Every structure is written in structure tokens, then in C-alpha cells.
C-alpha positions as CSV (number, residue, x, y, z in Angstrom):
1,X,-20.7,-96.6,36.1
2,X,-18.1,-95.1,33.6
3,X,-19.3,-91.8,34.5
4,X,-19.4,-92.4,38.3
5,X,-17.2,-90.8,41.0
6,X,-16.5,-93.1,43.9
7,X,-15.1,-92.3,47.4
8,X,-13.6,-95.1,49.4
9,X,-13.1,-94.7,53.2
10,X,-11.2,-97.2,55.1
11,X,-8.3,-97.2,57.6
12,X,-6.8,-100.3,56.0
13,X,-4.2,-99.1,53.4
14,X,-4.0,-102.5,51.6
15,X,-7.8,-102.4,51.0
16,X,-7.6,-98.9,49.7
17,X,-4.9,-99.9,47.2
18,X,-6.9,-102.9,46.1
19,X,-10.0,-100.7,45.7
20,X,-8.2,-98.0,43.7
21,X,-6.7,-100.7,41.2
22,X,-10.1,-102.3,40.8
23,X,-12.2,-99.2,40.4
24,X,-9.8,-96.9,38.4
25,X,-10.5,-98.4,35.0
26,X,-14.3,-98.8,35.8
27,X,-15.3,-95.4,36.9
28,X,-14.4,-91.7,36.0
29,X,-13.0,-90.9,39.2
30,X,-11.9,-93.0,42.3
31,X,-10.6,-91.3,45.6
32,X,-9.4,-93.1,48.6
33,X,-9.1,-91.8,52.2
34,X,-7.8,-93.6,55.3
35,X,-9.0,-91.0,57.9
36,X,-12.8,-90.6,58.3
37,X,-12.2,-87.4,59.8
38,X,-11.5,-86.1,56.3
39,X,-14.6,-87.7,54.7
40,X,-16.9,-84.6,54.8
41,X,-14.2,-82.3,53.4
42,X,-14.1,-84.6,50.2
43,X,-17.8,-84.4,49.9
44,X,-17.7,-80.7,50.2
45,X,-15.1,-80.4,47.4
46,X,-16.6,-82.7,44.9
47,X,-19.8,-84.3,44.0
48,X,-19.6,-88.2,44.5
49,X,-22.1,-90.7,43.4
50,X,-21.1,-93.5,45.8
51,X,-19.2,-93.8,49.1
52,X,-17.8,-97.0,50.2
53,X,-17.5,-96.6,54.0
54,X,-16.0,-99.0,56.4
55,X,-17.9,-99.9,59.6
56,X,-15.0,-99.6,62.1
57,X,-12.1,-97.3,62.4
58,X,-9.2,-97.0,64.9
59,X,-10.4,-93.6,65.8
60,X,-11.3,-91.4,68.8
61,X,-14.9,-92.4,68.3
62,X,-14.5,-95.7,70.0
63,X,-18.0,-97.2,69.9
64,X,-17.5,-100.2,67.8
65,X,-19.8,-98.9,65.1
66,X,-18.1,-95.7,63.8
67,X,-19.4,-96.4,60.4
68,X,-23.0,-95.7,61.5
69,X,-21.7,-92.4,62.9
70,X,-20.2,-91.3,59.6
71,X,-23.1,-92.7,57.7
72,X,-25.4,-90.3,59.7
73,X,-23.2,-87.4,59.0
74,X,-23.2,-88.1,55.3
75,X,-27.0,-88.5,55.2
76,X,-27.6,-85.4,57.3
77,X,-25.6,-83.1,54.8
78,X,-26.0,-85.1,51.5
79,X,-28.9,-87.4,51.7
80,X,-28.8,-88.0,47.9
81,X,-25.4,-89.7,48.0
82,X,-25.5,-93.5,47.9
83,X,-23.4,-95.2,50.7
84,X,-22.2,-98.8,50.6
85,X,-21.0,-100.1,54.0
86,X,-17.9,-102.3,54.2
87,X,-18.0,-104.8,57.0
88,X,-16.2,-107.7,58.4
89,X,-18.0,-111.1,58.2
90,X,-18.8,-111.1,62.0
91,X,-20.4,-107.7,61.8
92,X,-23.2,-108.4,59.3
93,X,-25.9,-107.6,61.8
94,X,-24.5,-104.2,62.2
95,X,-24.5,-103.7,58.6
96,X,-28.0,-104.7,58.3
97,X,-28.7,-102.0,60.9
98,X,-27.0,-99.5,58.6
99,X,-29.6,-100.3,55.8
100,X,-32.3,-99.1,58.2
101,X,-30.3,-95.9,58.7
102,X,-30.0,-95.0,55.0
103,X,-27.2,-97.2,53.6
104,X,-27.9,-98.4,50.2
105,X,-26.1,-101.8,50.5
106,X,-23.2,-103.5,52.2
107,X,-20.3,-105.7,51.2
108,X,-18.4,-108.2,53.4
109,X,-14.6,-107.9,53.4
110,X,-12.5,-109.5,52.0
111,X,-14.7,-108.9,48.9
112,X,-14.9,-110.8,45.6
113,X,-14.1,-108.2,42.9
114,X,-17.1,-109.1,40.7
115,X,-19.7,-108.8,43.6
116,X,-18.2,-105.5,44.7
117,X,-18.5,-104.1,41.1
118,X,-22.0,-105.7,40.8
119,X,-23.1,-104.0,44.1
120,X,-21.8,-100.5,42.9
121,X,-23.5,-100.9,39.6
122,X,-26.8,-101.9,41.2
123,X,-26.7,-98.9,43.5
124,X,-26.0,-96.5,40.6
125,X,-28.8,-98.1,38.6
126,X,-31.2,-97.5,41.4
127,X,-29.9,-93.9,41.7
128,X,-30.2,-93.3,38.1
129,X,-33.8,-94.7,37.9
130,X,-34.7,-92.3,40.8
131,X,-33.2,-89.4,39.0
132,X,-34.7,-90.2,35.6
133,X,-38.2,-90.3,37.5
134,X,-37.6,-87.0,39.1
135,X,-36.1,-85.5,35.9
136,X,-39.1,-86.6,33.8
137,X,-41.5,-85.2,36.6
138,X,-39.8,-81.9,36.3
139,X,-40.5,-81.2,32.6
140,X,-43.2,-78.9,31.2
141,X,-45.4,-79.8,28.5
142,X,-43.0,-78.8,25.7
143,X,-40.2,-80.9,27.4
144,X,-38.2,-78.0,28.9
145,X,-37.3,-78.2,32.5
146,X,-39.1,-75.9,34.9
147,X,-36.5,-76.3,37.6
148,X,-32.9,-76.1,36.4
149,X,-30.0,-77.7,38.4
150,X,-28.0,-80.8,39.0
151,X,-26.2,-79.8,42.1
152,X,-26.4,-82.1,45.2
153,X,-28.7,-79.6,46.9
154,X,-31.1,-79.2,43.9
155,X,-31.2,-83.1,43.7
156,X,-32.3,-83.2,47.2
157,X,-35.0,-80.6,46.7
158,X,-36.2,-82.2,43.5
159,X,-36.4,-85.7,45.3
160,X,-38.5,-83.9,48.1
161,X,-40.8,-82.4,45.6
162,X,-41.5,-85.8,44.1
163,X,-42.5,-87.1,47.5
164,X,-44.7,-84.2,48.7
165,X,-46.3,-82.8,45.5
166,X,-48.9,-85.6,45.1
167,X,-50.1,-85.1,48.6
168,X,-52.5,-82.4,49.9
169,X,-50.1,-81.5,52.7
170,X,-49.7,-77.7,53.4
171,X,-46.2,-76.6,52.4
172,X,-44.0,-73.8,53.6
173,X,-41.3,-72.8,51.2
174,X,-38.3,-70.9,52.8
175,X,-35.5,-69.1,51.1
176,X,-33.7,-65.9,50.4
177,X,-35.1,-63.3,48.1
178,X,-34.4,-64.3,44.3
179,X,-34.0,-68.1,44.9
180,X,-37.2,-69.0,43.1
181,X,-39.7,-69.8,45.7
182,X,-42.5,-68.9,43.3
183,X,-41.3,-71.4,40.7
184,X,-41.0,-74.0,43.5
185,X,-44.7,-73.3,44.5
186,X,-45.7,-73.8,40.7
187,X,-43.6,-77.0,40.3
188,X,-45.5,-78.4,43.3
189,X,-48.8,-77.6,41.7
190,X,-47.9,-79.1,38.4
191,X,-47.0,-82.5,40.1
192,X,-50.0,-82.4,42.5
193,X,-53.3,-84.2,42.2
194,X,-54.9,-80.7,41.7
195,X,-52.6,-80.0,38.6
196,X,-55.7,-79.4,36.3
197,X,-57.3,-77.3,38.8
198,X,-57.1,-73.5,39.4
199,X,-53.8,-72.0,40.9
200,X,-54.2,-68.8,42.6
201,X,-51.2,-66.7,43.9
202,X,-51.5,-63.8,46.3
203,X,-48.7,-61.6,47.8
204,X,-50.2,-61.2,51.2
205,X,-47.1,-59.3,52.5
206,X,-48.2,-56.3,50.4
207,X,-51.8,-56.3,51.6
208,X,-52.9,-53.6,53.9
209,X,-55.0,-54.3,57.1
210,X,-58.1,-52.9,55.2
211,X,-57.4,-54.9,52.0
212,X,-56.4,-58.3,53.6
213,X,-59.9,-59.6,54.3
214,X,-61.7,-58.2,51.4
215,X,-59.0,-59.6,49.0
216,X,-58.8,-63.0,50.6
217,X,-62.3,-63.6,51.8
218,X,-64.4,-61.5,49.5
219,X,-67.2,-59.1,50.1
220,X,-70.8,-58.3,49.6
221,X,-72.3,-55.3,47.9
222,X,-72.5,-52.4,50.3
223,X,-70.1,-53.9,52.8
224,X,-68.0,-50.8,52.6
225,X,-67.9,-47.4,50.7
226,X,-66.5,-48.6,47.5
227,X,-68.1,-52.1,47.5
228,X,-70.4,-51.6,44.5
229,X,-70.9,-55.2,43.6
230,X,-70.3,-58.6,45.2
231,X,-66.6,-60.0,44.9
232,X,-65.3,-63.3,45.3
233,X,-62.1,-63.6,47.6
234,X,-59.1,-65.5,46.6
235,X,-59.8,-68.5,48.9
236,X,-63.1,-69.0,47.1
237,X,-61.6,-68.6,43.8
238,X,-59.0,-71.2,44.5
239,X,-61.7,-73.6,45.7
240,X,-60.8,-77.2,44.4
241,X,-57.3,-76.0,43.6
242,X,-54.1,-74.7,45.0
243,X,-53.7,-71.3,46.9
244,X,-50.1,-69.8,47.1
245,X,-49.7,-67.1,49.8
246,X,-46.4,-65.4,49.2
247,X,-44.4,-63.3,51.8
248,X,-46.5,-65.0,54.6
249,X,-43.9,-64.0,57.1
250,X,-44.8,-60.2,56.8
251,X,-48.4,-60.3,57.7
252,X,-49.5,-58.8,61.2
253,X,-50.7,-60.8,64.2
254,X,-54.2,-59.6,63.5
255,X,-54.1,-60.8,59.9
256,X,-52.6,-64.1,61.1
257,X,-55.6,-64.7,63.4
258,X,-58.0,-64.2,60.5
259,X,-56.0,-66.5,58.3
260,X,-55.8,-69.1,61.1
261,X,-59.5,-69.2,61.5
262,X,-60.1,-69.8,57.9
263,X,-57.5,-72.6,57.8
264,X,-58.9,-74.3,60.9
265,X,-62.6,-74.1,60.0
266,X,-62.1,-74.6,56.2
267,X,-64.7,-71.8,55.4
268,X,-64.7,-68.1,54.6
269,X,-67.2,-65.4,55.5
270,X,-67.2,-62.6,53.0
271,X,-67.3,-59.0,54.5
272,X,-70.9,-57.9,54.8
273,X,-72.2,-61.4,54.9
274,X,-73.1,-63.9,57.6
275,X,-72.9,-66.9,55.1
276,X,-70.1,-69.3,55.7
277,X,-68.8,-70.6,52.4
278,X,-66.8,-73.9,52.6
279,X,-63.4,-73.9,50.7
280,X,-61.3,-76.8,49.7
281,X,-57.7,-75.8,48.8
282,X,-54.2,-77.1,49.0
283,X,-52.2,-74.3,50.6
284,X,-48.6,-73.4,49.7
285,X,-47.0,-70.5,51.5
286,X,-43.5,-68.9,51.2
287,X,-41.3,-66.3,53.0
288,X,-37.7,-65.2,53.2
289,X,-37.9,-65.1,57.0
290,X,-35.9,-67.8,58.7
291,X,-38.0,-70.4,60.6
292,X,-36.5,-69.7,64.0
293,X,-37.3,-65.9,63.5
294,X,-40.9,-66.8,62.7
295,X,-41.0,-69.0,65.9
296,X,-40.9,-65.8,67.9
297,X,-44.5,-65.5,69.1
298,X,-44.2,-61.7,69.3
299,X,-44.3,-61.5,65.7
300,X,-45.8,-64.8,64.5
301,X,-48.3,-67.3,66.0
302,X,-46.9,-70.7,66.5
303,X,-50.4,-72.2,65.9
304,X,-50.4,-70.8,62.4
305,X,-46.9,-72.0,61.7
306,X,-47.9,-75.6,62.6
307,X,-50.9,-75.1,60.3
308,X,-49.1,-73.9,57.3
309,X,-46.0,-76.0,57.9
310,X,-47.0,-79.7,57.4
311,X,-43.8,-79.9,55.2
312,X,-41.2,-77.3,54.7
313,X,-38.9,-76.9,51.8
314,X,-35.6,-74.9,52.0
315,X,-34.7,-73.4,48.6
316,X,-30.9,-73.2,48.5
317,X,-29.2,-69.9,47.6
318,X,-27.4,-69.7,44.4
319,X,-23.9,-69.6,46.1
320,X,-24.6,-73.0,47.4
321,X,-25.4,-74.5,44.1
322,X,-22.0,-74.9,42.4
323,X,-22.1,-75.8,38.7
324,X,-25.9,-74.8,38.5
325,X,-24.5,-71.2,38.1
326,X,-23.3,-72.1,34.7
327,X,-26.4,-74.2,33.8
328,X,-28.6,-71.4,34.7
329,X,-26.3,-68.7,32.9
330,X,-26.5,-70.9,29.7
331,X,-30.3,-71.0,30.0
332,X,-30.8,-67.2,30.4
333,X,-28.1,-66.7,27.5
334,X,-30.4,-68.8,25.2
335,X,-33.6,-66.9,26.4
336,X,-32.2,-63.4,25.9
337,X,-30.2,-64.0,22.8
338,X,-33.4,-65.2,21.2
339,X,-35.4,-62.2,22.7
340,X,-33.0,-59.7,21.4
341,X,-32.2,-61.4,18.1
342,X,-28.5,-62.0,18.9
343,X,-26.3,-64.8,17.8
344,X,-24.2,-65.6,20.9
345,X,-22.7,-69.1,21.3
346,X,-21.5,-69.2,24.9
347,X,-19.3,-67.8,27.6
348,X,-15.6,-67.2,27.5
349,X,-13.5,-68.6,30.3
350,X,-12.9,-65.2,31.9
351,X,-16.8,-64.7,32.0
352,X,-17.3,-68.1,33.7
353,X,-14.7,-67.3,36.2
354,X,-16.3,-63.9,36.9
355,X,-19.6,-65.8,37.4
356,X,-18.2,-68.5,39.7
357,X,-16.3,-66.0,41.8
358,X,-19.2,-63.8,42.6
359,X,-21.4,-64.5,45.6
360,X,-24.8,-63.5,44.2
361,X,-26.6,-61.9,47.2
362,X,-29.6,-61.4,44.8
363,X,-29.5,-65.1,43.9
364,X,-31.0,-66.5,40.7
365,X,-32.9,-63.2,40.0
366,X,-29.5,-61.2,39.9
367,X,-27.9,-63.7,37.8
368,X,-30.8,-63.5,35.3
369,X,-30.7,-59.8,35.0
370,X,-26.8,-59.8,34.8
371,X,-27.0,-62.2,31.8
372,X,-29.8,-60.2,30.1
373,X,-27.5,-57.0,30.4
374,X,-24.6,-59.0,29.1
375,X,-26.5,-60.2,26.1
376,X,-27.5,-56.6,25.3
377,X,-24.1,-55.1,25.7
378,X,-22.2,-58.1,23.9
379,X,-20.4,-57.2,20.7
380,X,-18.9,-60.6,20.0
381,X,-20.2,-64.0,19.3
382,X,-19.6,-65.0,23.0
383,X,-20.0,-63.3,26.4
384,X,-16.8,-62.1,27.8
385,X,-15.9,-61.1,31.4
386,X,-16.2,-57.4,30.8
387,X,-19.8,-57.9,29.4
388,X,-21.0,-59.0,32.8
389,X,-21.9,-56.4,35.4
390,X,-23.5,-57.2,38.7
391,X,-26.4,-55.4,40.3
392,X,-25.5,-52.1,42.0
393,X,-28.6,-52.5,44.0
394,X,-27.3,-55.7,45.6
395,X,-23.8,-54.2,46.1
396,X,-25.4,-51.2,47.8
397,X,-27.2,-53.6,50.2
398,X,-23.9,-55.3,51.0
399,X,-22.2,-52.0,51.6
400,X,-25.0,-50.6,53.8
401,X,-23.5,-49.2,57.2
402,X,-25.7,-51.8,59.2
403,X,-24.4,-54.6,56.7
404,X,-20.8,-54.0,57.5
405,X,-19.2,-56.2,60.1
406,X,-18.9,-54.2,63.3
407,X,-15.9,-54.9,65.5
408,X,-16.9,-53.3,68.6
409,X,-19.2,-55.3,71.0
410,X,-20.7,-52.0,72.1
411,X,-21.8,-50.9,68.7
412,X,-23.2,-54.3,68.1
413,X,-25.3,-54.1,71.3
414,X,-26.5,-50.6,70.2
415,X,-27.4,-52.0,66.8
416,X,-29.3,-54.8,68.4
417,X,-31.3,-52.5,70.7
418,X,-32.1,-50.2,67.7
419,X,-33.5,-53.0,65.7
420,X,-35.4,-54.5,68.5
421,X,-36.9,-50.9,69.3
422,X,-37.9,-50.5,65.8
423,X,-39.6,-54.0,65.6
424,X,-41.7,-53.4,68.8
425,X,-42.5,-49.8,67.8
426,X,-44.2,-51.1,64.4
427,X,-45.7,-54.2,66.2
428,X,-43.5,-56.6,64.2
429,X,-44.0,-55.0,60.8
430,X,-40.7,-55.7,59.1
431,X,-41.4,-53.4,56.1
432,X,-41.9,-50.3,58.3
433,X,-39.1,-51.2,60.8
434,X,-36.7,-51.6,57.8
435,X,-37.5,-48.1,56.4
436,X,-37.2,-46.6,59.8
437,X,-33.5,-48.2,60.1
438,X,-32.8,-47.3,56.6
439,X,-32.4,-50.9,55.5
440,X,-34.0,-53.3,53.0
441,X,-36.1,-56.0,54.3
442,X,-33.6,-58.6,53.4
443,X,-30.7,-56.8,55.3
444,X,-33.0,-56.6,58.3
445,X,-33.9,-60.1,58.3
446,X,-30.1,-61.0,58.4
447,X,-29.9,-58.8,61.3
448,X,-32.8,-60.5,63.1
449,X,-31.0,-63.9,62.6
450,X,-27.6,-62.6,63.6
451,X,-28.9,-61.1,66.8
452,X,-31.5,-63.8,67.4
453,X,-34.2,-61.3,67.9
């Protein structure tokens, strides 16, 4: 409890004063707020462990159960935060309803100080036990974490992993390039019931039409010119284990049809054979394409989306992970200091300031390469600001003519038409369309989302 940060939201100023006096010596930080309209801005600025939230406010939301409204707002954006509802004696039924909607507990006012402290303590203990369970499940065999992060968004992601990993549900991992979708897939497999079985990864986005079937489904000797011997496909290789299909958003409609048939029937037929081979796999897929872009049936089959997307996981970009930037930087520093046999103790304040002020369009991958270069270039026992350089590749992407904010509506319309024309010309093949437009695939995906194409 000494390390906890608590936010108290109530329009009774006397109650806020009493709460501040009571909690200040008991917790690391206590913040009081009389206007619930400011609640979310507090949560955006700082990570809180517990929110004490009144059930009713004298506000424009005149429903009699305003607390439920704000509870839903908190849980929608920050589901890991524990919320304790504050209610008057006559509104206990409403408080019980709040428990069903995600609140951890409730207290009746006027409260007894010892009971309030006990309620907060119990809530924090429950949270700590959950986090400990998640943390222990996210360790490799040598005790090191395979997913680094303690930001709110990463806590939420790790909690979700704990829930879905032991199931056989098909999982779609969404996220920008460089966010670590591959690591998430591996983390799911390690925690799954198939953790001791085979794990097969395929970058399906890079497979041509001619290679797609032979690579995934296998072939028999003589099936085509270079088929000199029988070869097992990746589905068959992964039988009994986990199959991870990366860049699933980049395959053609024809390839999607072939894949859907296998997923529906649970068997493969190698090229040059009529034998149907049953397969038992746990499927994980990943893409950097936004789900609403995938939902366009001109580029991706909806029946396939439903088949691969029993549960979806959104991997947050690094710019949304706050202090995780320093945690990851320190991790990479230790890795590369050992690799290059250099003794570097940490980061100077100007180096940390430089890291935190950068937006990292290349996400964790860009941070990793930046720290590796910094370790190589460092002449001192610590990393300074001028040792850190960010990727010119990502900066070039940001400065691409089509990436620049265009003020003129007519120019935006021209851009939209050019992109749509390229997509149609190449039958939804993003790689070819991006090359035609002079963009990276990531930049083109941002355009597709921007113009809702």
C-alpha cells in the first residue's frame, strides 16, 4: 500500500479533504478531484493503482447513477485499474450493480477509516497477486522476461495473454511494424497447452502465388518441374503444435480461399496428390493492417477473418508505452554492452530525455537498433544524448511526400484516387501498390486508414 497511487473523485469537498488527510501517510501518492469531467485526464497523465469513485455527481449527466457512467469510461480505456465505488447508504443496490460492471469493491459513506483502508489494501493485494501470476507466467526458463513492460497498456496485454494462451482459440495479432508481434506469438505458444510441441512460423506475405500452396500444403514428387522428392508442408509439420502465419493481411484473395478451405476442413491435400491429410494445429496470425481495412471484402474475405480471429490482440506502439521506453532501452543496453564487451553503466539524463521525446515510428525495433549503435559509438561509461541517433530510414518514411499533411482538399482527393486506383490495378496486393506509389507498405497502410479505403 505504501507504493500505491490513489485517485479520489467526489464532488463533496469535505470528503475529499478527509480522504487526502487519511491516505497521504498511507500511500505514495494521493490525488483528489471534485469534477468527474477531469477524471480521464488524470489517468492519462499518471498511472494510478486505485480509483475511489463516487456514485453520484451534480453534473450534466443527470441519470442518478453517474458513477456507473464514469466506471465504464475507466474500464473501457484502462481495464487494469481497480475502481472502488463510494455510495450513500440508500444506494447499496446500485453499488452492487457496479461490481457486475467491473468495480472491485464499494464503500458506504460516511465511511469508517479502518474499513476504507482495509478495502483499499484488499483491492491492492488482489491486484498484486494477479500481476505476480502474470509476471511469473512471462518468464523464460532462465528466469528472464520474454515480454518487457509494466505500462498500463502492457499490463492489459499480459493479462489478456494469461487468459487466452491456455485455450486453443485462433488468435489474430494486430500492430504496427516493429511492435513485437512475433514475440507475442511466441509468448502465447510458451503458455499454451501445446508448449512442448512444435512451433512453426511462416511469413505468408512473402510467398508468391506459385509457392503458397507448395510451402503450406506440401507436394509429391513430380507434382511440378522441380519437385524431385516428396515434401511435407508447414501445416503438416506443425501438426499437434502451433502454426504462426505472419503478414496474413498481404495474401491475395486466391490464397485466402485456399487457406480458408484448410481451416474449415482441418485437412491438407499436397500438390500432386489426392490424399487428404488431417491436421491438428493451434493457429496464430499477425498483420500490421488495421482490422477495419481487412474488413473490406474487396481485399480480404470476411469469412476468413472470422475463422482466424476468435480472439484479437492489439500490440501497442512504443509511443503509447510511457516508461517502458526506459525499461527496454536498459535491456538492450545490457544485451549489446555484453555483445561488444563494453562496460556501460546506464544513460545520462540528456539521453533519456532524447529517448522520451522521440515518437519512434519504427517502434521497439527502431529503439533496439538505436541502442545498439549508441553502445558501439559510446566513449564514456554511460550513454549520452549525442551517442543516440535515430533511424534515417524511419525519418525518410516520415518525410515522404505522400506522408506530409496536405492542406488542400483537392490534393487529398487526388491522393485518395491515386491510391484506390493502384490498389485496384494490383488486385489488392499492397506490396505492388506501395511500390507503384513510391511508398513503403507501412506508409500506404496509414493512407488506407486515413482515407477509409
